[in-house]
Amino acid sequence: MHTMGAEHIHPTAIIDPQAVLGANCHVGPYAVIGAGVVLGNNCTVGAHAVLEGPLEMGPNNRIGPHALLGQPPQDLTYAGEPTQLVVGEGNDFREFTTAHRASTKEDGITRVGNHGLFMAFSHIAHDDQIGDHVIIGNGTQLAGHVHIHNQVFISGLCAIHQFVHIGRLAMVAGGSMVDRDVAPFTMVAGDRAQLRGLNSRGLQRAGIPTEHRRALRQAYQRLFRDGGTLNAAVDAVATDPNLQTTEINVLLDFIRHRGRGITR
């Protein structure tokens, strides 16, 4: 079921007849594409990469040399159920990256959004949910059931504990060990990771208006620096008429629904 010309497939590549490749896909030397793999148009599969199904990838994805996508979850309770890895469009999985299919403990799908960059030796574990425009640095490891929201930047050699959620436009410094949720728009660093401030440069680059950034700084001060309980601070910020912005609403909603506690 290959719809592109044979000239785009290296003769040493192995492609299962039950794999589906879209138009203008390129498959490099010694790559292996298994049954149940579906690639959108204009995907590139590097040398020695291995794709195993059930795996569905949208168009314009780049899979680097020796990357491994779609293997079963590293979960001792997994018994061969037909879980999935579903990937959006325009992602770049660099050399030796790994992303695993889900377990059966949630909805059976590990998800990766659109336009992400996953650098060399990074790992996306079973049941992870990765948003759009996410960057994960070299050697960073995500445990199972981790949720990464849109526009998150995680530097190299980080480890993210299972079930941790990292909010939109958060930044995790290199070498961090993250064992609690990371609030949107913040920066964390260290072992164990501690809150270092707002991701001011990231907010600016994302086009957040100046007045919204000022309001967010005020909310940050009340929530994380003025003392008192976090729940009381959330209520105070939520009822302040001067702090009613989209970004602050996102921040408060994230805190209210925290699962492992917030990095502070």
mmCIF file of C-alpha atoms in Angstrom:
data_model
loop_
_atom_site.group_PDB
_atom_site.id
_atom_site.type_symbol
_atom_site.label_atom_id
_atom_site.label_comp_id
_atom_site.label_asym_id
_atom_site.label_seq_id
_atom_site.Cartn_x
_atom_site.Cartn_y
_atom_site.Cartn_z
ATOM 1 C CA MET A 1 0.000 0.000 0.000
ATOM 2 C CA HIS A 2 2.838 2.404 -0.857
ATOM 3 C CA THR A 3 1.657 5.381 -2.881
ATOM 4 C CA MET A 4 5.018 7.023 -3.620
ATOM 5 C CA GLY A 5 7.581 6.027 -6.195
ATOM 6 C CA ALA A 6 10.035 3.259 -5.430
ATOM 7 C CA GLU A 7 12.911 5.694 -6.028
ATOM 8 C CA HIS A 8 12.163 7.224 -2.600
ATOM 9 C CA ILE A 9 12.723 3.904 -0.777
ATOM 10 C CA HIS A 10 16.264 2.673 -0.281
ATOM 11 C CA PRO A 11 16.609 -0.910 -1.506
ATOM 12 C CA THR A 12 17.822 -2.103 1.908
ATOM 13 C CA ALA A 13 14.734 -0.776 3.743
ATOM 14 C CA ILE A 14 12.165 -3.323 4.958
ATOM 15 C CA ILE A 15 8.521 -2.252 4.730
ATOM 16 C CA ASP A 16 5.704 -4.558 5.766
ATOM 17 C CA PRO A 17 2.957 -4.926 3.122
ATOM 18 C CA GLN A 18 0.428 -3.819 5.758
ATOM 19 C CA ALA A 19 2.174 -0.472 6.303
ATOM 20 C CA VAL A 20 0.608 2.570 4.618
ATOM 21 C CA LEU A 21 2.895 5.325 3.365
ATOM 22 C CA GLY A 22 1.601 8.584 1.951
ATOM 23 C CA ALA A 23 2.815 10.419 -1.110
ATOM 24 C CA ASN A 24 6.433 11.563 -1.368
ATOM 25 C CA CYS A 25 7.684 9.705 1.714
ATOM 26 C CA HIS A 26 11.421 8.977 1.817
ATOM 27 C CA VAL A 27 12.770 5.875 3.575
ATOM 28 C CA GLY A 28 16.492 5.569 4.220
ATOM 29 C CA PRO A 29 18.911 2.641 4.291
ATOM 30 C CA TYR A 30 18.099 -0.282 6.590
ATOM 31 C CA ALA A 31 14.983 1.371 8.013
ATOM 32 C CA VAL A 32 12.244 -1.002 9.162
ATOM 33 C CA ILE A 33 8.553 -0.099 8.950
ATOM 34 C CA GLY A 34 6.202 -2.679 10.443
ATOM 35 C CA ALA A 35 2.578 -3.664 10.023
ATOM 36 C CA GLY A 36 0.034 -1.165 11.304
ATOM 37 C CA VAL A 37 2.196 1.872 10.605
ATOM 38 C CA VAL A 38 0.485 4.738 8.777
ATOM 39 C CA LEU A 39 2.598 7.667 7.563
ATOM 40 C CA GLY A 40 1.163 10.867 6.122
ATOM 41 C CA ASN A 41 2.518 12.604 3.053
ATOM 42 C CA ASN A 42 6.069 13.947 2.858
ATOM 43 C CA CYS A 43 7.486 12.032 5.826
ATOM 44 C CA THR A 44 11.184 11.174 5.988
ATOM 45 C CA VAL A 45 12.446 8.044 7.742
ATOM 46 C CA GLY A 46 16.182 8.017 8.430
ATOM 47 C CA ALA A 47 18.691 5.214 8.159
ATOM 48 C CA HIS A 48 18.201 2.332 10.610
ATOM 49 C CA ALA A 49 15.038 3.871 12.092
ATOM 50 C CA VAL A 50 12.398 1.401 13.287
ATOM 51 C CA LEU A 51 8.658 2.110 13.242
ATOM 52 C CA GLU A 52 6.240 -0.395 14.762
ATOM 53 C CA GLY A 53 2.453 -0.327 14.710
ATOM 54 C CA PRO A 54 -0.151 0.485 15.676
ATOM 55 C CA LEU A 55 1.439 3.850 14.854
ATOM 56 C CA GLU A 56 -0.214 6.747 13.044
ATOM 57 C CA MET A 57 1.778 9.793 11.958
ATOM 58 C CA GLY A 58 0.534 12.850 10.094
ATOM 59 C CA PRO A 59 2.299 14.606 7.214
ATOM 60 C CA ASN A 60 5.733 16.241 7.142
ATOM 61 C CA ASN A 61 7.270 14.320 10.029
ATOM 62 C CA ARG A 62 11.011 13.667 10.097
ATOM 63 C CA ILE A 63 12.314 10.550 11.824
ATOM 64 C CA GLY A 64 16.068 10.592 12.359
ATOM 65 C CA PRO A 65 18.611 7.779 12.077
ATOM 66 C CA HIS A 66 18.199 4.984 14.639
ATOM 67 C CA ALA A 67 15.000 6.482 16.068
ATOM 68 C CA LEU A 68 12.527 3.925 17.434
ATOM 69 C CA LEU A 69 8.825 4.786 17.444
ATOM 70 C CA GLY A 70 5.855 2.624 18.350
ATOM 71 C CA GLN A 71 7.404 -0.071 20.524
ATOM 72 C CA PRO A 72 5.258 -1.584 23.311
ATOM 73 C CA PRO A 73 5.126 0.246 26.648
ATOM 74 C CA GLN A 74 7.735 -0.447 29.305
ATOM 75 C CA ASP A 75 5.037 -1.600 31.714
ATOM 76 C CA LEU A 76 5.065 -4.987 33.409
ATOM 77 C CA THR A 77 1.260 -5.191 33.319
ATOM 78 C CA TYR A 78 1.087 -4.799 29.539
ATOM 79 C CA ALA A 79 -0.109 -8.024 27.897
ATOM 80 C CA GLY A 80 0.110 -7.250 24.206
ATOM 81 C CA GLU A 81 -3.088 -5.223 23.812
ATOM 82 C CA PRO A 82 -3.382 -3.188 20.571
ATOM 83 C CA THR A 83 -2.585 0.233 22.009
ATOM 84 C CA GLN A 84 -1.366 3.105 19.848
ATOM 85 C CA LEU A 85 1.114 5.906 19.309
ATOM 86 C CA VAL A 86 -0.517 8.809 17.451
ATOM 87 C CA VAL A 87 1.632 11.667 16.142
ATOM 88 C CA GLY A 88 0.497 14.910 14.504
ATOM 89 C CA GLU A 89 2.279 16.789 11.734
ATOM 90 C CA GLY A 90 5.582 18.534 11.236
ATOM 91 C CA ASN A 91 7.534 16.940 14.086
ATOM 92 C CA ASP A 92 11.270 16.268 14.102
ATOM 93 C CA PHE A 93 12.379 13.140 15.964
ATOM 94 C CA ARG A 94 16.148 13.282 15.992
ATOM 95 C CA GLU A 95 18.639 10.412 16.134
ATOM 96 C CA PHE A 96 18.061 7.664 18.710
ATOM 97 C CA THR A 97 14.803 9.159 20.004
ATOM 98 C CA THR A 98 12.216 6.711 21.336
ATOM 99 C CA ALA A 99 8.444 7.007 21.748
ATOM 100 C CA HIS A 100 6.326 4.119 23.010
ATOM 101 C CA ARG A 101 2.754 3.057 22.537
ATOM 102 C CA ALA A 102 0.356 3.364 25.469
ATOM 103 C CA SER A 103 -0.565 0.943 28.201
ATOM 104 C CA THR A 104 -4.211 0.147 28.907
ATOM 105 C CA LYS A 105 -4.368 2.291 32.047
ATOM 106 C CA GLU A 106 -5.809 5.363 30.326
ATOM 107 C CA ASP A 107 -7.339 5.512 26.838
ATOM 108 C CA GLY A 108 -4.718 3.367 25.121
ATOM 109 C CA ILE A 109 -3.068 6.180 23.129
ATOM 110 C CA THR A 110 0.258 7.923 23.552
ATOM 111 C CA ARG A 111 -0.118 11.278 21.784
ATOM 112 C CA VAL A 112 2.360 13.705 20.278
ATOM 113 C CA GLY A 113 1.015 16.952 18.837
ATOM 114 C CA ASN A 114 2.306 19.113 15.999
ATOM 115 C CA HIS A 115 5.600 20.842 15.167
ATOM 116 C CA GLY A 116 7.612 19.438 18.047
ATOM 117 C CA LEU A 117 11.378 18.945 18.213
ATOM 118 C CA PHE A 118 12.583 15.892 20.120
ATOM 119 C CA MET A 119 16.370 15.924 20.276
ATOM 120 C CA ALA A 120 18.786 13.020 20.304
ATOM 121 C CA PHE A 121 18.262 10.229 22.852
ATOM 122 C CA SER A 122 15.085 11.803 24.277
ATOM 123 C CA HIS A 123 12.320 9.426 25.374
ATOM 124 C CA ILE A 124 8.519 9.713 25.317
ATOM 125 C CA ALA A 125 7.012 6.985 27.480
ATOM 126 C CA HIS A 126 3.681 5.177 27.416
ATOM 127 C CA ASP A 127 0.483 7.198 27.832
ATOM 128 C CA ASP A 128 2.295 10.535 27.575
ATOM 129 C CA GLN A 129 0.341 13.429 26.091
ATOM 130 C CA ILE A 130 2.534 15.959 24.287
ATOM 131 C CA GLY A 131 1.127 19.250 22.973
ATOM 132 C CA ASP A 132 2.113 21.437 20.029
ATOM 133 C CA HIS A 133 5.419 23.275 19.516
ATOM 134 C CA VAL A 134 7.126 21.351 22.314
ATOM 135 C CA ILE A 135 10.933 21.163 22.435
ATOM 136 C CA ILE A 136 12.625 18.393 24.414
ATOM 137 C CA GLY A 137 16.401 18.504 24.722
ATOM 138 C CA ASN A 138 19.048 15.831 24.251
ATOM 139 C CA GLY A 139 18.873 12.907 26.629
ATOM 140 C CA THR A 140 15.727 14.033 28.462
ATOM 141 C CA GLN A 141 13.511 11.217 29.709
ATOM 142 C CA LEU A 142 9.760 11.403 30.252
ATOM 143 C CA ALA A 143 8.207 8.751 32.477
ATOM 144 C CA GLY A 144 4.757 7.327 31.794
ATOM 145 C CA HIS A 145 1.514 9.341 31.939
ATOM 146 C CA VAL A 146 3.317 12.695 31.694
ATOM 147 C CA HIS A 147 1.352 15.585 30.164
ATOM 148 C CA ILE A 148 3.296 18.339 28.391
ATOM 149 C CA HIS A 149 1.202 21.339 27.321
ATOM 150 C CA ASN A 150 1.798 23.555 24.276
ATOM 151 C CA GLN A 151 5.023 25.533 23.765
ATOM 152 C CA VAL A 152 6.936 23.899 26.607
ATOM 153 C CA PHE A 153 10.749 23.884 26.456
ATOM 154 C CA ILE A 154 12.552 21.133 28.361
ATOM 155 C CA SER A 155 16.333 21.343 28.260
ATOM 156 C CA GLY A 156 18.768 18.442 28.024
ATOM 157 C CA LEU A 157 19.386 15.657 30.541
ATOM 158 C CA CYS A 158 16.166 16.214 32.471
ATOM 159 C CA ALA A 159 14.028 13.515 34.076
ATOM 160 C CA ILE A 160 10.272 13.988 34.445
ATOM 161 C CA HIS A 161 8.483 11.847 37.045
ATOM 162 C CA GLN A 162 5.427 9.823 36.048
ATOM 163 C CA PHE A 163 2.064 11.631 36.094
ATOM 164 C CA VAL A 164 3.697 15.067 36.170
ATOM 165 C CA HIS A 165 1.979 17.829 34.175
ATOM 166 C CA ILE A 166 3.979 20.727 32.715
ATOM 167 C CA GLY A 167 1.920 23.769 31.782
ATOM 168 C CA ARG A 168 1.949 25.943 28.683
ATOM 169 C CA LEU A 169 5.085 27.971 27.932
ATOM 170 C CA ALA A 170 6.929 26.571 30.937
ATOM 171 C CA MET A 171 10.697 26.104 30.765
ATOM 172 C CA VAL A 172 12.686 23.364 32.503
ATOM 173 C CA ALA A 173 16.421 24.014 32.911
ATOM 174 C CA GLY A 174 19.038 21.455 31.942
ATOM 175 C CA GLY A 175 19.647 18.568 34.308
ATOM 176 C CA SER A 176 16.460 19.134 36.290
ATOM 177 C CA MET A 177 14.730 16.335 38.159
ATOM 178 C CA VAL A 178 11.028 17.232 38.051
ATOM 179 C CA ASP A 179 8.801 15.360 40.530
ATOM 180 C CA ARG A 180 5.866 17.803 40.799
ATOM 181 C CA ASP A 181 3.687 19.683 38.348
ATOM 182 C CA VAL A 182 5.199 22.776 36.712
ATOM 183 C CA ALA A 183 2.861 25.763 36.439
ATOM 184 C CA PRO A 184 2.317 27.423 33.056
ATOM 185 C CA PHE A 185 4.631 30.327 32.119
ATOM 186 C CA THR A 186 7.199 29.498 34.818
ATOM 187 C CA MET A 187 10.816 28.358 34.897
ATOM 188 C CA VAL A 188 12.111 25.564 37.122
ATOM 189 C CA ALA A 189 15.591 24.183 37.742
ATOM 190 C CA GLY A 190 17.515 21.887 40.047
ATOM 191 C CA ASP A 191 17.422 18.521 41.751
ATOM 192 C CA ARG A 192 14.667 18.408 42.827
ATOM 193 C CA ALA A 193 13.383 21.152 40.587
ATOM 194 C CA GLN A 194 12.471 24.442 42.244
ATOM 195 C CA LEU A 195 10.624 27.469 40.933
ATOM 196 C CA ARG A 196 12.974 30.152 39.567
ATOM 197 C CA GLY A 197 10.594 32.738 38.160
ATOM 198 C CA LEU A 198 8.475 33.468 35.122
ATOM 199 C CA ASN A 199 9.582 32.430 31.649
ATOM 200 C CA SER A 200 9.727 36.095 30.638
ATOM 201 C CA ARG A 201 11.658 35.602 27.410
ATOM 202 C CA GLY A 202 9.349 32.792 26.346
ATOM 203 C CA LEU A 203 6.291 34.943 27.028
ATOM 204 C CA GLN A 204 7.743 37.768 24.970
ATOM 205 C CA ARG A 205 8.658 35.500 22.080
ATOM 206 C CA ALA A 206 5.173 33.982 22.124
ATOM 207 C CA GLY A 207 3.680 37.427 21.558
ATOM 208 C CA ILE A 208 1.946 37.793 24.922
ATOM 209 C CA PRO A 209 1.012 41.516 25.199
ATOM 210 C CA THR A 210 3.061 43.666 27.570
ATOM 211 C CA GLU A 211 0.100 44.495 29.806
ATOM 212 C CA HIS A 212 -0.724 40.786 30.127
ATOM 213 C CA ARG A 213 2.869 40.039 31.108
ATOM 214 C CA ARG A 214 2.723 42.730 33.797
ATOM 215 C CA ALA A 215 -0.493 41.273 35.198
ATOM 216 C CA LEU A 216 1.020 37.802 35.133
ATOM 217 C CA ARG A 217 3.998 39.028 37.178
ATOM 218 C CA GLN A 218 1.605 40.386 39.800
ATOM 219 C CA ALA A 219 -0.300 37.107 39.901
ATOM 220 C CA TYR A 220 2.962 35.151 40.160
ATOM 221 C CA GLN A 221 4.053 37.259 43.133
ATOM 222 C CA ARG A 222 0.802 36.624 44.983
ATOM 223 C CA LEU A 223 0.663 32.930 44.179
ATOM 224 C CA PHE A 224 4.242 31.925 44.822
ATOM 225 C CA ARG A 225 6.081 34.608 46.781
ATOM 226 C CA ASP A 226 3.781 36.444 49.214
ATOM 227 C CA GLY A 227 3.281 33.533 51.600
ATOM 228 C CA GLY A 228 0.061 31.971 52.815
ATOM 229 C CA THR A 229 -1.668 28.960 51.366
ATOM 230 C CA LEU A 230 -1.780 28.382 47.645
ATOM 231 C CA ASN A 231 -5.550 27.884 47.634
ATOM 232 C CA ALA A 232 -6.116 31.231 49.362
ATOM 233 C CA ALA A 233 -3.793 32.945 46.878
ATOM 234 C CA VAL A 234 -5.682 31.382 43.961
ATOM 235 C CA ASP A 235 -8.962 32.755 45.324
ATOM 236 C CA ALA A 236 -7.441 36.213 45.824
ATOM 237 C CA VAL A 237 -6.057 36.376 42.285
ATOM 238 C CA ALA A 238 -9.261 35.011 40.775
ATOM 239 C CA THR A 239 -11.355 37.763 42.372
ATOM 240 C CA ASP A 240 -8.994 40.671 41.608
ATOM 241 C CA PRO A 241 -10.548 42.712 38.757
ATOM 242 C CA ASN A 242 -7.081 43.877 37.673
ATOM 243 C CA LEU A 243 -5.872 40.318 37.082
ATOM 244 C CA GLN A 244 -8.408 38.995 34.608
ATOM 245 C CA THR A 245 -6.370 37.883 31.581
ATOM 246 C CA THR A 246 -6.386 34.737 29.478
ATOM 247 C CA GLU A 247 -2.943 33.729 30.722
ATOM 248 C CA ILE A 248 -3.838 34.148 34.387
ATOM 249 C CA ASN A 249 -7.007 32.112 33.886
ATOM 250 C CA VAL A 250 -4.896 29.341 32.336
ATOM 251 C CA LEU A 251 -2.499 29.503 35.289
ATOM 252 C CA LEU A 252 -5.261 29.375 37.901
ATOM 253 C CA ASP A 253 -7.066 26.510 36.170
ATOM 254 C CA PHE A 254 -3.824 24.515 36.051
ATOM 255 C CA ILE A 255 -3.185 25.055 39.767
ATOM 256 C CA ARG A 256 -6.738 24.104 40.706
ATOM 257 C CA HIS A 257 -6.395 20.799 38.879
ATOM 258 C CA ARG A 258 -2.864 19.956 40.039
ATOM 259 C CA GLY A 259 -2.265 16.266 40.578
ATOM 260 C CA ARG A 260 1.188 15.922 42.176
ATOM 261 C CA GLY A 261 1.462 19.320 43.808
ATOM 262 C CA ILE A 262 3.076 22.397 42.232
ATOM 263 C CA THR A 263 6.800 23.023 41.983
ATOM 264 C CA ARG A 264 7.503 26.022 44.246
#
